[in-house]
Short mmCIF file of N, CA and C in Angstrom, two decimals:
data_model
loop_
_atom_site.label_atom_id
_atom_site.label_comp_id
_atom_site.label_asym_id
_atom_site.label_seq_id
_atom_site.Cartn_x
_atom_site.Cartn_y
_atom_site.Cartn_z
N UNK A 1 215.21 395.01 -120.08
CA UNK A 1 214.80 396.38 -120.25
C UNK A 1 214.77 397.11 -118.91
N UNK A 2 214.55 396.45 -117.85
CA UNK A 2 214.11 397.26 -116.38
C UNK A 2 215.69 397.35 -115.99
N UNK A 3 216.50 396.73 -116.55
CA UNK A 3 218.03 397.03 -116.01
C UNK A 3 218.59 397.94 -116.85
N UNK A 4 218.09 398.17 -117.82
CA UNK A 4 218.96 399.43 -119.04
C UNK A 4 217.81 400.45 -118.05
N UNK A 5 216.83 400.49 -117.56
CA UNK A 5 215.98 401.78 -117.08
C UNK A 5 217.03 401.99 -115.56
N UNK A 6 217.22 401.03 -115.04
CA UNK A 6 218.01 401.49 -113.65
C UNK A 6 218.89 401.92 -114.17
N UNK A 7 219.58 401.39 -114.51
CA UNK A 7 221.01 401.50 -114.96
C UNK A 7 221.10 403.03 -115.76
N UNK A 8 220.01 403.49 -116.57
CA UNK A 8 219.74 405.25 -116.84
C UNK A 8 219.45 405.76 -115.40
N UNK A 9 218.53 405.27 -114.89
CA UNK A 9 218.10 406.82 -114.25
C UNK A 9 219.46 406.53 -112.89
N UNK A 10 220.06 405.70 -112.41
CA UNK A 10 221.41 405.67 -111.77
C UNK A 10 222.52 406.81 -112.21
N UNK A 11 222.32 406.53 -113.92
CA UNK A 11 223.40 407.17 -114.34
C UNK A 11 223.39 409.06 -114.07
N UNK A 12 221.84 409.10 -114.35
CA UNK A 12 221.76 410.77 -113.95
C UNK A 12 221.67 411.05 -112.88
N UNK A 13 220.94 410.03 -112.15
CA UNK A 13 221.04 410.81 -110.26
C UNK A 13 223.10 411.30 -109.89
N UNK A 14 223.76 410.30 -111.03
CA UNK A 14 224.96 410.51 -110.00
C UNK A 14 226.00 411.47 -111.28
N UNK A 15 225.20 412.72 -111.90
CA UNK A 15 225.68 413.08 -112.76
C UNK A 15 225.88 414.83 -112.19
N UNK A 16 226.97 415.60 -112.30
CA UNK A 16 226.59 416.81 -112.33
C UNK A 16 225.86 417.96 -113.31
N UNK A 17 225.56 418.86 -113.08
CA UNK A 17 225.00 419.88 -114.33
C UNK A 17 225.70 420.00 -115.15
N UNK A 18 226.63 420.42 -115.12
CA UNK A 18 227.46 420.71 -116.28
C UNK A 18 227.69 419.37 -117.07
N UNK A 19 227.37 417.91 -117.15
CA UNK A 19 227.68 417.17 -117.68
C UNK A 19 226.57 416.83 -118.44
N UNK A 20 225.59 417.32 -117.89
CA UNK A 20 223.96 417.04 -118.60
C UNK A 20 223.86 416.85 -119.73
N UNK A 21 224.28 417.05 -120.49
CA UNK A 21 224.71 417.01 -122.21
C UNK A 21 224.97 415.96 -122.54
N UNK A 22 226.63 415.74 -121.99
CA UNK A 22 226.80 414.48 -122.47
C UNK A 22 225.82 413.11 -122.01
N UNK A 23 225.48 413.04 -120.63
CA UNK A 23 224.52 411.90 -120.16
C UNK A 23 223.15 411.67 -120.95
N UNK A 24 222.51 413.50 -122.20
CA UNK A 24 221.41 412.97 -122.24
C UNK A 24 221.93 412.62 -123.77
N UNK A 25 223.17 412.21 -123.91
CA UNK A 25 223.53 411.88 -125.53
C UNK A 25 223.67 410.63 -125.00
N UNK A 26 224.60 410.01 -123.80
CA UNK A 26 224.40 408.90 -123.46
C UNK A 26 223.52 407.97 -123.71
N UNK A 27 222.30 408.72 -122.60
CA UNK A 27 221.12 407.94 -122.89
C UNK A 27 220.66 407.56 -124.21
N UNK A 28 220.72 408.56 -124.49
CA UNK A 28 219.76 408.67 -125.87
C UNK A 28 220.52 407.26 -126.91
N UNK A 29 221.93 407.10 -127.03
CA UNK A 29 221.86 406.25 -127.76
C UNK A 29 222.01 404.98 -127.07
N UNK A 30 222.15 405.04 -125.93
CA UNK A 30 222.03 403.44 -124.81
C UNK A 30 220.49 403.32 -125.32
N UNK A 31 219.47 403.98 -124.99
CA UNK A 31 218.07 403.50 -125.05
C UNK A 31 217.57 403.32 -126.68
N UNK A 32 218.56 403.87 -127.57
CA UNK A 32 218.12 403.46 -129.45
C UNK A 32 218.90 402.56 -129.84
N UNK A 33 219.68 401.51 -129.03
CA UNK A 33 220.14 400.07 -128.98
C UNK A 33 219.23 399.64 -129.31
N UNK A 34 218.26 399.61 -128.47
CA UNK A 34 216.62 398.43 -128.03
C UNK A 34 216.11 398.90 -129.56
N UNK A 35 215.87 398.06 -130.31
CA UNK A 35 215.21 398.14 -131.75
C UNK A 35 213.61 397.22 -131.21
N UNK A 36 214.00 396.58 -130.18
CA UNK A 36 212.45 395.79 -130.07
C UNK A 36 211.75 396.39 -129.26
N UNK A 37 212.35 397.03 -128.33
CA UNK A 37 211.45 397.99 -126.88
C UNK A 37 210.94 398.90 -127.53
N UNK A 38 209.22 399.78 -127.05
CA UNK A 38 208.76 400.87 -127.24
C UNK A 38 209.11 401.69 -126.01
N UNK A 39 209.94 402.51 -126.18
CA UNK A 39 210.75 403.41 -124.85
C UNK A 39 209.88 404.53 -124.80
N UNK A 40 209.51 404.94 -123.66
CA UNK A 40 208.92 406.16 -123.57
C UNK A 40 209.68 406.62 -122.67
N UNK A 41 210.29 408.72 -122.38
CA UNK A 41 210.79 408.35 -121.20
C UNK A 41 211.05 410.15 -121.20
N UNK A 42 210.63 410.19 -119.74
CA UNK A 42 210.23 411.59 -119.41
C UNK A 42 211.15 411.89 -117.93
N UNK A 43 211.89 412.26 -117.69
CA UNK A 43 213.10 412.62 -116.14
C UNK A 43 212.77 414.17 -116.04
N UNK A 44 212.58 414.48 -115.08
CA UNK A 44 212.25 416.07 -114.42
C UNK A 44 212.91 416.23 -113.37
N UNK A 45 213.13 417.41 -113.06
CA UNK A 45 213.72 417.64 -111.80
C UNK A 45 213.04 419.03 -111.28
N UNK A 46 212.40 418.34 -110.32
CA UNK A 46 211.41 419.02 -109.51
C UNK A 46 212.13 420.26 -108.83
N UNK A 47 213.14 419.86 -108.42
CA UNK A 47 213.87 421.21 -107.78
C UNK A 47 213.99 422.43 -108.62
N UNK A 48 214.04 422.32 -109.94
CA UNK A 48 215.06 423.67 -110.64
C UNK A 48 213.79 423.47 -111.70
N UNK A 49 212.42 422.77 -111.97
CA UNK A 49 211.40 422.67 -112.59
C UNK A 49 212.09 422.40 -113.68
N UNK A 50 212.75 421.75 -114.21
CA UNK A 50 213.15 421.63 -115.66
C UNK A 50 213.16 419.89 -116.33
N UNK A 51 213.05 420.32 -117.40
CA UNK A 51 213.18 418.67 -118.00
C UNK A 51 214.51 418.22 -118.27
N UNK A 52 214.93 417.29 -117.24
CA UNK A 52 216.49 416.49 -117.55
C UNK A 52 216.35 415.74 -119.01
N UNK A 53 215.69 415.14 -119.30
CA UNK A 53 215.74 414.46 -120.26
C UNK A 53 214.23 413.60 -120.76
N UNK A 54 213.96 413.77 -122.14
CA UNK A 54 212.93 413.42 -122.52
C UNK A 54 212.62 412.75 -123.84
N UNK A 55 212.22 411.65 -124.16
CA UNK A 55 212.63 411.04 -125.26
C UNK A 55 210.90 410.51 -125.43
N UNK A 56 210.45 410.68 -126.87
CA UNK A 56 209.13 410.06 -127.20
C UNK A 56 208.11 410.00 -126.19
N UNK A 57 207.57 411.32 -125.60
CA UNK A 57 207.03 411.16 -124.16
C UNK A 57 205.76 411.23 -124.75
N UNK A 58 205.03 411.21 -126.28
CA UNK A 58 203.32 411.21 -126.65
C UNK A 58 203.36 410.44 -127.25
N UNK A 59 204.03 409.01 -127.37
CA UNK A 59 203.94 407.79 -127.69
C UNK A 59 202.40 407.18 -126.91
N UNK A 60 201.74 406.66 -127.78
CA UNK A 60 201.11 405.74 -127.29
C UNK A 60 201.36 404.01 -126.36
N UNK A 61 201.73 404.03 -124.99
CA UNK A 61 202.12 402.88 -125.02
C UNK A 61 201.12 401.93 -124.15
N UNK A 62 201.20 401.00 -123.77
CA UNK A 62 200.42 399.93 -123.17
C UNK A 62 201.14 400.12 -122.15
N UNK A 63 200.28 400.81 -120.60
CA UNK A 63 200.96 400.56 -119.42
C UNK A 63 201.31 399.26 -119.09
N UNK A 64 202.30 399.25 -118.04
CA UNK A 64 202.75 397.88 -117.38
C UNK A 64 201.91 397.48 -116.41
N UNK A 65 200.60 398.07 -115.93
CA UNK A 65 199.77 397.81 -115.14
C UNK A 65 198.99 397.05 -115.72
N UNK A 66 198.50 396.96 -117.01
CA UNK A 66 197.24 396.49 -117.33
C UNK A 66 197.93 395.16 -118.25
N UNK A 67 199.96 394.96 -118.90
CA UNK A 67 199.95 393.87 -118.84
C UNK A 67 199.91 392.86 -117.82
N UNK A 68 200.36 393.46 -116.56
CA UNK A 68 200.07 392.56 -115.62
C UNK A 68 198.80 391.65 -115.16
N UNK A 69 197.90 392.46 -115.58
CA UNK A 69 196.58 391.39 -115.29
C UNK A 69 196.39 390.62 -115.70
N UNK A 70 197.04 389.99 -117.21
CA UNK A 70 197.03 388.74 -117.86
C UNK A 70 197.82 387.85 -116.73
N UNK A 71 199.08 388.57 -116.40
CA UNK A 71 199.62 387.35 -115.71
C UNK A 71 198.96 387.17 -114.38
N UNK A 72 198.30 387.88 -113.69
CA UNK A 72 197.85 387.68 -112.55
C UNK A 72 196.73 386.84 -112.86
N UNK A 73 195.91 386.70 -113.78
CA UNK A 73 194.94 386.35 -114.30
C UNK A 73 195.11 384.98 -114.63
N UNK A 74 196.35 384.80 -115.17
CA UNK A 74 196.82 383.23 -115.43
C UNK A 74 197.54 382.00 -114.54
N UNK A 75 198.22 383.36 -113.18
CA UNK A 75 198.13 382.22 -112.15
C UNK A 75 196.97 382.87 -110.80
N UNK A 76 195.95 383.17 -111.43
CA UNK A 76 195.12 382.63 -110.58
C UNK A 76 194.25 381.61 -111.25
N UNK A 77 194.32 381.36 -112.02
CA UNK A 77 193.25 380.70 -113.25
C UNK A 77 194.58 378.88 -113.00
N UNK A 78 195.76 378.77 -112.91
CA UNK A 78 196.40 377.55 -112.80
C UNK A 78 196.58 377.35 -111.14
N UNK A 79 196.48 378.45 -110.21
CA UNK A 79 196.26 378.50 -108.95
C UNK A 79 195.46 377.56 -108.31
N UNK A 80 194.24 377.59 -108.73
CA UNK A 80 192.75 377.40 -108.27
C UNK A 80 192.21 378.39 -107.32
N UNK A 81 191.50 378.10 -106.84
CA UNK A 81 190.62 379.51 -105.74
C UNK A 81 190.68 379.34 -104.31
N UNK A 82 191.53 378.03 -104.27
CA UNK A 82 192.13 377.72 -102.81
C UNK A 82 193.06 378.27 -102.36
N UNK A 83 193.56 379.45 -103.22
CA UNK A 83 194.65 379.76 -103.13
C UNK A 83 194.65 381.30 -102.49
N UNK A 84 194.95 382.10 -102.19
CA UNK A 84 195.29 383.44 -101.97
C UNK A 84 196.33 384.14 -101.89
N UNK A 85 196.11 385.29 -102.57
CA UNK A 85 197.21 386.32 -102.43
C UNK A 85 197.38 387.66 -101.39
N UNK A 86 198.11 388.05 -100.94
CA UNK A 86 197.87 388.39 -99.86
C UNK A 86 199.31 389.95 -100.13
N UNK A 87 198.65 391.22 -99.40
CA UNK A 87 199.58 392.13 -99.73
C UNK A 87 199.52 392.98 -98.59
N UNK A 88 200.64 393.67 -98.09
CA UNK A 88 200.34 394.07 -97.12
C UNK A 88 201.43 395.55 -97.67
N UNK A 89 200.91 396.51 -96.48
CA UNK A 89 201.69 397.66 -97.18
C UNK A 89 201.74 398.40 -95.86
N UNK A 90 203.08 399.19 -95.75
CA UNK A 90 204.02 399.69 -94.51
C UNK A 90 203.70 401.57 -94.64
N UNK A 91 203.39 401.69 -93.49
CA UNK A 91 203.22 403.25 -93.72
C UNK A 91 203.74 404.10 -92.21
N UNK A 92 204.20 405.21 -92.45
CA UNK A 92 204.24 405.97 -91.09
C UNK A 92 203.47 406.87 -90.56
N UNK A 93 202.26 406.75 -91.45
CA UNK A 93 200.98 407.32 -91.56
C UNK A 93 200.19 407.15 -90.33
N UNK A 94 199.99 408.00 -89.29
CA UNK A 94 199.17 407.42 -87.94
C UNK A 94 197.53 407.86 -88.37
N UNK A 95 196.85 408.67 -89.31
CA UNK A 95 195.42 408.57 -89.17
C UNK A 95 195.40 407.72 -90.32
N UNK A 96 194.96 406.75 -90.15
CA UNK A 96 194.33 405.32 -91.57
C UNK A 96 192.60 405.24 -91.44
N UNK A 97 191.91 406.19 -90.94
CA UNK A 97 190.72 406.16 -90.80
C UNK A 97 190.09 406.62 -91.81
N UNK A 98 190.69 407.84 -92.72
CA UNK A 98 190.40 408.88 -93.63
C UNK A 98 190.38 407.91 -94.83
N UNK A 99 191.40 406.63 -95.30
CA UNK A 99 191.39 405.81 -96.37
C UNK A 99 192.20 406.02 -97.23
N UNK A 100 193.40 407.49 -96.72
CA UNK A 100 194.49 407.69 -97.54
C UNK A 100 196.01 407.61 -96.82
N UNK A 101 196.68 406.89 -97.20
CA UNK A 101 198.04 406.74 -96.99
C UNK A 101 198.55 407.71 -97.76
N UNK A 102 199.12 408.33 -96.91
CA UNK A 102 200.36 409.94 -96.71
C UNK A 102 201.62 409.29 -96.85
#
C-alpha cells in the first residue's frame, strides 16, 4: 500500500495542469484496485489553494500512529527493559531553548 501511495503522489508531482484530469482518473482507479485497503486521500496545492485531488477524505480511519504502538509495544514487551531505543533528530534550527524545532 505505501508503494501504490508513492508511486500516486510521484505520479502528480511530475504531472502538468492541463493533464490533471486524466491523473485524477488515474488515480482514482489505481487506488479502487485495493478492495482490502481503507484509502483516504486528500492532495492540495498550496500554491494556487486548490484541491488536486480528493477521494473519501470524512472516512473514519484508524491513524497509522496509534497502530504503531501495538508494535512498539510488542517489541518492547519481547525486548526486555535492558534494552533501549534511542532517536535522534537533525535540525538547522539554532535557538533549541524555546522547545520548538523550526
Amino acid at each position: 500500500m505505501v508503494k501504490k501511495l508513492l508511486y500516486t503522489l510521484l505520479l502528480i508531482h511530475s504531472v502538468n495542469l492541463h493533464s490533471q484530469d486524466i491523473v485524477k482518473n488515474k488515480i482514482d482507479s489505481y487506488l479502487s484496485n485495493d478492495n482490502q485497503a481503507e484509502i483516504s486521500v486528500f492532495i492540495y496545492d498550496p500554491i494556487s489553494m486548490d484541491t488536486i485531488f480528493a477521494k473519501d477524505i470524512f472516512n473514519n480511519l484508524i491513524p497509522a500512529s496509534n497502530v504503531k504502538l501495538y508494535t512498539v509495544a510488542a517489541a518492547l514487551n519481547i525486548l526486555g527493559d535492558k534494552n533501549y531505543l534511542y532517536t535522534k533528530v537533525y535540525s538547522d534550527d539554532d535557538i533549541l531553548s524555546d522547545s520548538i524545532i523550526n
